[in-house]
Coordinates of N, CA and C in Angstrom, one line a residue:
X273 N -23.1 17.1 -13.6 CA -24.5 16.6 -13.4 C -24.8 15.6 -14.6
X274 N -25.5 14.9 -14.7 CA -26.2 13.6 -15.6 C -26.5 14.2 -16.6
X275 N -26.7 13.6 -17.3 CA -27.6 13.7 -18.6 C -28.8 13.1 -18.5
X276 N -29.9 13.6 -19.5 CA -31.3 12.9 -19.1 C -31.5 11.3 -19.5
X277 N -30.8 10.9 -20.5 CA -30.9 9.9 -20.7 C -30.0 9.1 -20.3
X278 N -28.9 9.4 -19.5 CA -27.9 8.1 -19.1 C -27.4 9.2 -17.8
X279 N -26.5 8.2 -17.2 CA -25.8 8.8 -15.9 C -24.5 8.3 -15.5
X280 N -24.1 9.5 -15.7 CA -22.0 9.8 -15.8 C -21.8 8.8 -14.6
X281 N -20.6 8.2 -15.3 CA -19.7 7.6 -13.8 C -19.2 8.2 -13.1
X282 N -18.4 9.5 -14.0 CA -17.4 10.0 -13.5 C -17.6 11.1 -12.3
X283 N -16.9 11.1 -11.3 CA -17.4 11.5 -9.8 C -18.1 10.8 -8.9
X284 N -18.5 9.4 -9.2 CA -18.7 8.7 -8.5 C -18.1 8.0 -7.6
X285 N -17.9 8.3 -6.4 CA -17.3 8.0 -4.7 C -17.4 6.6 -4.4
X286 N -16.4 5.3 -3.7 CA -16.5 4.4 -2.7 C -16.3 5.1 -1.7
X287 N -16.8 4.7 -0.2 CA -16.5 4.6 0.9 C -16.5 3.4 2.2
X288 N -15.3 3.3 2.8 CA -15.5 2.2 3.6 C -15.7 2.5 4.9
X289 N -16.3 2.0 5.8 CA -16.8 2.3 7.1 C -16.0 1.2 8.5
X290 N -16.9 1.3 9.2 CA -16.4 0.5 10.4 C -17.1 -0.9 10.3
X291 N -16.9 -1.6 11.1 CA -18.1 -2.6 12.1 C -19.0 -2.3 12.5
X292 N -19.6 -0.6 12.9 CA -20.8 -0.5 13.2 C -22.2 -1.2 12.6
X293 N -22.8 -1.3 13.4 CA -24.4 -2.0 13.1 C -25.1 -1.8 12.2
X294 N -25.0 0.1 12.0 CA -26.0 0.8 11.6 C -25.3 1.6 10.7
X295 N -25.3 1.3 9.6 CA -24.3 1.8 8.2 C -24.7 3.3 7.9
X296 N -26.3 3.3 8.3 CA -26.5 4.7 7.6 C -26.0 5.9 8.8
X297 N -25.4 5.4 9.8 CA -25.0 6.2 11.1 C -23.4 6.3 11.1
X298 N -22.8 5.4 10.4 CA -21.5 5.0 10.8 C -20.5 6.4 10.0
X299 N -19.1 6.2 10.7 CA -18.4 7.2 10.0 C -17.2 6.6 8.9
X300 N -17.3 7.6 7.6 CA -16.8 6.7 6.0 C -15.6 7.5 6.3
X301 N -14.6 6.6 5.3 CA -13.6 7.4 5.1 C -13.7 6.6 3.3
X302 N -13.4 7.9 2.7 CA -13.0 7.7 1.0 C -12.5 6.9 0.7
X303 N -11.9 6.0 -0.2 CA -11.2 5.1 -1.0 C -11.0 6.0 -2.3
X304 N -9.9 6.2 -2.3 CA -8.9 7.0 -3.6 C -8.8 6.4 -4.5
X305 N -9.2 7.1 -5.4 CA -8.1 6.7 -7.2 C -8.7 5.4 -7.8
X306 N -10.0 5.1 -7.2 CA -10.8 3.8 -8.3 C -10.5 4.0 -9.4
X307 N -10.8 3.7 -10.2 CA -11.2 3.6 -11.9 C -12.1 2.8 -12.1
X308 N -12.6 1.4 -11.3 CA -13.6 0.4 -11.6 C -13.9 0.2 -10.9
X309 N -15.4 0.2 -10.5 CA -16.5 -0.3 -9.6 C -17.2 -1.4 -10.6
X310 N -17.1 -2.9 -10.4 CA -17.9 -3.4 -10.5 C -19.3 -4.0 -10.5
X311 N -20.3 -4.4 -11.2 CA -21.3 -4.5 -10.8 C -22.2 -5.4 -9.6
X312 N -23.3 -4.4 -9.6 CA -23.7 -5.1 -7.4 C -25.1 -4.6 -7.9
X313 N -25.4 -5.2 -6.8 CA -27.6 -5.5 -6.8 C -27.5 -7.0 -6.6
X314 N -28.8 -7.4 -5.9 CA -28.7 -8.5 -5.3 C -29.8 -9.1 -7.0
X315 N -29.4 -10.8 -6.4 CA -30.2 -11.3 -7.9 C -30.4 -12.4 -6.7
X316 N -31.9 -13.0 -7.3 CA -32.4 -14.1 -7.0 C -32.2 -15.4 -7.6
X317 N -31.9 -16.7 -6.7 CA -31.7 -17.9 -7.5 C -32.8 -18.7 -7.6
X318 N -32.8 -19.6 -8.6 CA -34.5 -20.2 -8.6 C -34.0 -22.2 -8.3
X319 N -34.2 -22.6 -7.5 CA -34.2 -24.1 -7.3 C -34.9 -24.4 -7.5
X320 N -34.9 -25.9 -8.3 CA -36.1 -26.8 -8.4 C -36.4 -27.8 -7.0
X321 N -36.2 -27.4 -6.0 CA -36.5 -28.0 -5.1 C -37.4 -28.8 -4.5
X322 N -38.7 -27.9 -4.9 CA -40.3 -28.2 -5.1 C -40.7 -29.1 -5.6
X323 N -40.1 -29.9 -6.5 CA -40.6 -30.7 -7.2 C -40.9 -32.1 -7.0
X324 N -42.0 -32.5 -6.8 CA -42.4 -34.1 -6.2 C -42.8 -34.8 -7.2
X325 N -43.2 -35.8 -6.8 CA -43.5 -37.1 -8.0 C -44.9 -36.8 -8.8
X326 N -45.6 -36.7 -8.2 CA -47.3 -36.3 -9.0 C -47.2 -35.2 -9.3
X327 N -45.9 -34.2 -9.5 CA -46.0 -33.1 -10.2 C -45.5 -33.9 -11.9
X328 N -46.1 -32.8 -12.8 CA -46.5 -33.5 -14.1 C -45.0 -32.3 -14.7
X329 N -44.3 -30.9 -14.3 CA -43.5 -30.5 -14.9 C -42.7 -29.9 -13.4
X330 N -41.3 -29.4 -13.3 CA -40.5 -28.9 -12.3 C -41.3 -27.7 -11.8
X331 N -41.4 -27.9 -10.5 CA -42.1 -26.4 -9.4 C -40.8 -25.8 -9.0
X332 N -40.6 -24.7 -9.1 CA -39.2 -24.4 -8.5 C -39.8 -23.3 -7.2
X333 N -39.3 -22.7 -6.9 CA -39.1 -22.0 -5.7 C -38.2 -20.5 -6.2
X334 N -38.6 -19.3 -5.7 CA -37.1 -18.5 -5.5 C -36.9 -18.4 -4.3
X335 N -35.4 -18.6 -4.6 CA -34.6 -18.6 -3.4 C -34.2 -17.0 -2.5
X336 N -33.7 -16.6 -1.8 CA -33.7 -15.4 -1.2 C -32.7 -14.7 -2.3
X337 N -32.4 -13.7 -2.1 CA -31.2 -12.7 -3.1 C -30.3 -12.9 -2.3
X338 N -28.9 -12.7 -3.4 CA -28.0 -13.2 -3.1 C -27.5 -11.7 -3.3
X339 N -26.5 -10.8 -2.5 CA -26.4 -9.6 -2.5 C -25.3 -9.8 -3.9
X340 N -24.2 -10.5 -3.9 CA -23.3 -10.9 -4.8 C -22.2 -10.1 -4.5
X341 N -21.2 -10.2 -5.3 CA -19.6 -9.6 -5.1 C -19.6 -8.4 -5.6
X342 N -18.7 -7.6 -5.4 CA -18.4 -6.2 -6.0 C -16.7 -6.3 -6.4
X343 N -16.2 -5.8 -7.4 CA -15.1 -5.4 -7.8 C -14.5 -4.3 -8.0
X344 N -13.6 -4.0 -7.1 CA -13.0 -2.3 -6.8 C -11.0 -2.5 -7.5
X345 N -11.5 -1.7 -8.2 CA -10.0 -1.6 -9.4 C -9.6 -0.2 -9.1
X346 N -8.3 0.0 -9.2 CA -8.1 1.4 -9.2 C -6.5 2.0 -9.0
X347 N -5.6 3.0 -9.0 CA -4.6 3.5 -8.7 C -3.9 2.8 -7.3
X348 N -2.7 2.3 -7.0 CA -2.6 1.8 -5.7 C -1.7 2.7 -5.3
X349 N -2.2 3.5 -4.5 CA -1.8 4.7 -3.6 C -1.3 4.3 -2.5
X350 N -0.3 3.9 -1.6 CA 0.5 3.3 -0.3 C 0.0 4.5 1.4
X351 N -0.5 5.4 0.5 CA -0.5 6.4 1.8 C -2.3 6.5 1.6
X352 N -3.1 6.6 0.8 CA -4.4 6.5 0.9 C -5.3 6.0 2.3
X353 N -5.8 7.0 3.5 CA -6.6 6.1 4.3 C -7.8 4.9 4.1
X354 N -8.0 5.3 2.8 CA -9.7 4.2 2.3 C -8.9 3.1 1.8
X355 N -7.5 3.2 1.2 CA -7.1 2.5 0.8 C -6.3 0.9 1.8
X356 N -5.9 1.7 2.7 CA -5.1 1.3 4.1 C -6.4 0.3 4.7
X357 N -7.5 0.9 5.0 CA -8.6 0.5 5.9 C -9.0 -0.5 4.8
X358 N -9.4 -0.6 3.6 CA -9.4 -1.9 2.7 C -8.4 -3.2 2.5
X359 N -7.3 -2.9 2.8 CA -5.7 -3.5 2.9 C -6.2 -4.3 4.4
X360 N -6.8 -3.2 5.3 CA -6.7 -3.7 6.7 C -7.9 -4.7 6.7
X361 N -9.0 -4.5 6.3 CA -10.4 -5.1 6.5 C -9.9 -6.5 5.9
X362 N -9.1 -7.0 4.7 CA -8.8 -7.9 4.3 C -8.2 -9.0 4.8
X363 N -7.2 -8.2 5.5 CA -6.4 -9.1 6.2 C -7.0 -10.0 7.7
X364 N -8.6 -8.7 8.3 CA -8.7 -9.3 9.7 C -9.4 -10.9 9.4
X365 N -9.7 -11.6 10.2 CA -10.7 -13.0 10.4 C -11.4 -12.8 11.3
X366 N -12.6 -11.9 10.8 CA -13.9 -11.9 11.4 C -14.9 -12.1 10.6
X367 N -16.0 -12.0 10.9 CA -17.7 -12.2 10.9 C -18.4 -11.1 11.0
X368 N -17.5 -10.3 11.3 CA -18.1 -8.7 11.5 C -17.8 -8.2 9.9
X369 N -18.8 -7.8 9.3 CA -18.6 -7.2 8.0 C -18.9 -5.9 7.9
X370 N -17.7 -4.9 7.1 CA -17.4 -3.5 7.1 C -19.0 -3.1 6.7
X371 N -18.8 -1.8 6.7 CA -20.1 -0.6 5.9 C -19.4 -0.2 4.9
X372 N -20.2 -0.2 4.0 CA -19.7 0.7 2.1 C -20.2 1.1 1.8
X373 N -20.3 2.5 1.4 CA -21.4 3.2 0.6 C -20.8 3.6 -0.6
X374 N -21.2 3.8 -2.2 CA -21.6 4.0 -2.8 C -22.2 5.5 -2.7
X375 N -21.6 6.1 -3.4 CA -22.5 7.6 -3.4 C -22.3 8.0 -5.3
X376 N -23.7 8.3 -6.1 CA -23.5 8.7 -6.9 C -23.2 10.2 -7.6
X377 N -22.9 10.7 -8.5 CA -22.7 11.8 -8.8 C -24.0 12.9 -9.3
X378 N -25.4 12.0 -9.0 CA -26.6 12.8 -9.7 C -27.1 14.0 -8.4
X379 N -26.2 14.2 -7.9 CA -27.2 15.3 -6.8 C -27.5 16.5 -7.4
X380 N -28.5 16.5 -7.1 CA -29.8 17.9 -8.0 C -28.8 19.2 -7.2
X381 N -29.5 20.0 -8.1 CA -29.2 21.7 -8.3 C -29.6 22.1 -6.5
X382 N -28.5 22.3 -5.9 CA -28.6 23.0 -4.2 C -28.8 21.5 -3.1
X383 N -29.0 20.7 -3.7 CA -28.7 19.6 -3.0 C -27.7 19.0 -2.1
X384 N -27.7 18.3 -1.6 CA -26.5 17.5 -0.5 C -25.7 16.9 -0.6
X385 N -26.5 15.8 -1.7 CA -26.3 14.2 -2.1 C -26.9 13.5 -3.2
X386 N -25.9 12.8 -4.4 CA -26.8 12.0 -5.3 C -27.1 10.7 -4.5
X387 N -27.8 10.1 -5.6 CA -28.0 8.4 -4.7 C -27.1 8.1 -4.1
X388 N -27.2 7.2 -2.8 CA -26.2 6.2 -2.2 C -27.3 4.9 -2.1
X389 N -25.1 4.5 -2.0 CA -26.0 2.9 -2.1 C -25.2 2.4 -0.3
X390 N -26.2 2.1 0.1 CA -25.2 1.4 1.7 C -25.4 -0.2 1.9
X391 N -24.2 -0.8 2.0 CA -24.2 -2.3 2.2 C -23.5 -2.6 3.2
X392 N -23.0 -3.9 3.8 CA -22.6 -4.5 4.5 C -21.6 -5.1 3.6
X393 N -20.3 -5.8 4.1 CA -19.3 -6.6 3.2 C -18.2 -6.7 3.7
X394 N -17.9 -8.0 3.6 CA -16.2 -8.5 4.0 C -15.3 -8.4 2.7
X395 N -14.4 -8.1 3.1 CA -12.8 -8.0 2.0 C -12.4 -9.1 1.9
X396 N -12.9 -9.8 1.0 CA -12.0 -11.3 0.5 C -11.2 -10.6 0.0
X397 N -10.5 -9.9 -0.8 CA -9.3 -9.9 -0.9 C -8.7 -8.1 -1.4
X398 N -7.3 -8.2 -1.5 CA -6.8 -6.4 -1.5 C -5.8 -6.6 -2.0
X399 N -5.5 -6.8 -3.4 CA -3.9 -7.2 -3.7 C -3.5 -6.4 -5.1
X400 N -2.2 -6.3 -5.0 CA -1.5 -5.3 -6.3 C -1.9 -6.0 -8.1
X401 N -2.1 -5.2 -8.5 CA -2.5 -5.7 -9.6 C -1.1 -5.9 -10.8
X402 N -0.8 -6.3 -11.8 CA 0.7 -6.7 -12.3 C 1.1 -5.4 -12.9
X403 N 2.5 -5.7 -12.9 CA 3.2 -4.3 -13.1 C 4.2 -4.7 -14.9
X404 N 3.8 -3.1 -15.3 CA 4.7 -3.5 -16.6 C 5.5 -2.4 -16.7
X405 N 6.0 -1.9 -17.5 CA 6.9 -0.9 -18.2 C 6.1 0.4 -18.7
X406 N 6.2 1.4 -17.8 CA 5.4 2.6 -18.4 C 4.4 2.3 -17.9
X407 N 3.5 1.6 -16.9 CA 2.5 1.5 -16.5 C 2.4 1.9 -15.1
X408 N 0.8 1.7 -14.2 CA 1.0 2.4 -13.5 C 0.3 1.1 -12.2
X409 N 1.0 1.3 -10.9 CA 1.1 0.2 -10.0 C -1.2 0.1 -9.6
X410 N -1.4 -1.2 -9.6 CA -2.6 -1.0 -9.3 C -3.2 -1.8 -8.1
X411 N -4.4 -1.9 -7.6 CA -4.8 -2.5 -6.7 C -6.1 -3.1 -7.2
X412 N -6.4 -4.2 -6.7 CA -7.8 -5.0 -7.1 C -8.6 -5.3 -5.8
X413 N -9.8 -5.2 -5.0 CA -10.4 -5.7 -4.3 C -11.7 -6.3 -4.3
X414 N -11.9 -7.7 -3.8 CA -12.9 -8.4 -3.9 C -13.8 -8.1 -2.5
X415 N -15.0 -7.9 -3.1 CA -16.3 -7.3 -1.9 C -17.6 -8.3 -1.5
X416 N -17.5 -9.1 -0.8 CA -18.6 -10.1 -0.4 C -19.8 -9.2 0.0
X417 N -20.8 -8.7 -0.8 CA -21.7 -8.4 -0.1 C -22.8 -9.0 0.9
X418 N -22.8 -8.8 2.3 CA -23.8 -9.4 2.9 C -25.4 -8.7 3.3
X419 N -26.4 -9.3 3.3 CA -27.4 -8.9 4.0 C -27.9 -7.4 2.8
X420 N -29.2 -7.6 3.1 CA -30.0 -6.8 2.0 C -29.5 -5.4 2.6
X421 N -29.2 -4.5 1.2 CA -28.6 -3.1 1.0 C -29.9 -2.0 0.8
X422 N -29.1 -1.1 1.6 CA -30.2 0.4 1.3 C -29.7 1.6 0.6
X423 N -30.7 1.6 -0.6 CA -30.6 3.2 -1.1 C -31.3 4.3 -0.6
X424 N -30.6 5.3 -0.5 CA -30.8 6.7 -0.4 C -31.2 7.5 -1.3
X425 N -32.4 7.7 -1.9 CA -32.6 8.8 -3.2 C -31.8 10.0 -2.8
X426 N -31.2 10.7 -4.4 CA -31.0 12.1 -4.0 C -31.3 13.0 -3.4
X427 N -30.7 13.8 -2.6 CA -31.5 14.8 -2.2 C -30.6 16.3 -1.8

């Protein structure tokens, strides 16, 4: 469990889902052996778009959020189903973007579930990471997130 002032990574879950519509319905299968989730939350861009001639300094605008990329690092396991279905999602050419949840490690005392995080996202990419001497074989995947994401408080 957490500490009060910060909150452990470690036991923190990916999972990848189908095509379904409805992310918080769909059925996940695990993704094994991460080590690195990187960072996600949508950020807003600000254009000066707005800006006309009798304006006297730049009017900008914000623009919608941009959900942004995720980066998944981790052990490359050849037999892993989460791992397989990320390999697979990469390689299709579609417009249909997987389900991913995010599930955190804070679930309270008799509880279900720490936070999740549920998004939408295509697999730009799923590839081995470099191999050396005494080291250990890895994988990297790039995560387009699309369309605004829902958290789940713990419960």
């Amino acid at each position: 469990m957490a500490g009060e002032k910060y909150l452990e990574t470690q036991g923190i879950t990916v999972w990848i889902g189908t095509q379904a519509a409805d992310p918080l319905t769909d059925t996940y299968t695990q993704i094994k052996r991460i080590k690195s989730i990187g960072e996600f939350g949508g950020e807003a861009q600000v254009s000066d778009e707005a800006t006309c001639l009798e304006d006297t300094a730049k009017e900008k605008v914000k623009k919608m959020i941009d959900p942004g990329q995720l980066q998944l690092s981790g052990n490359h396991i050849p037999t892993d189903p989460g791992q397989l279905l990320l390999k697979a999602a990469a390689a299709m050419e579609t417009n249909s973007p997987h389900n991913f949840k995010i599930v955190n490690n804070n679930m309270p005392s008799g509880g279900s579930h720490g936070d999740i995080f549920y998004s939408k996202a295509f697999v730009l990419s799923h590839k081995r990471t470099g191999l050396e001497v005494d080291g250990t074989q890895g994988f990297q995947s790039t995560i387009e997130l699309t369309g605004a994401a829902t958290e789940v408080e713990a419960a």
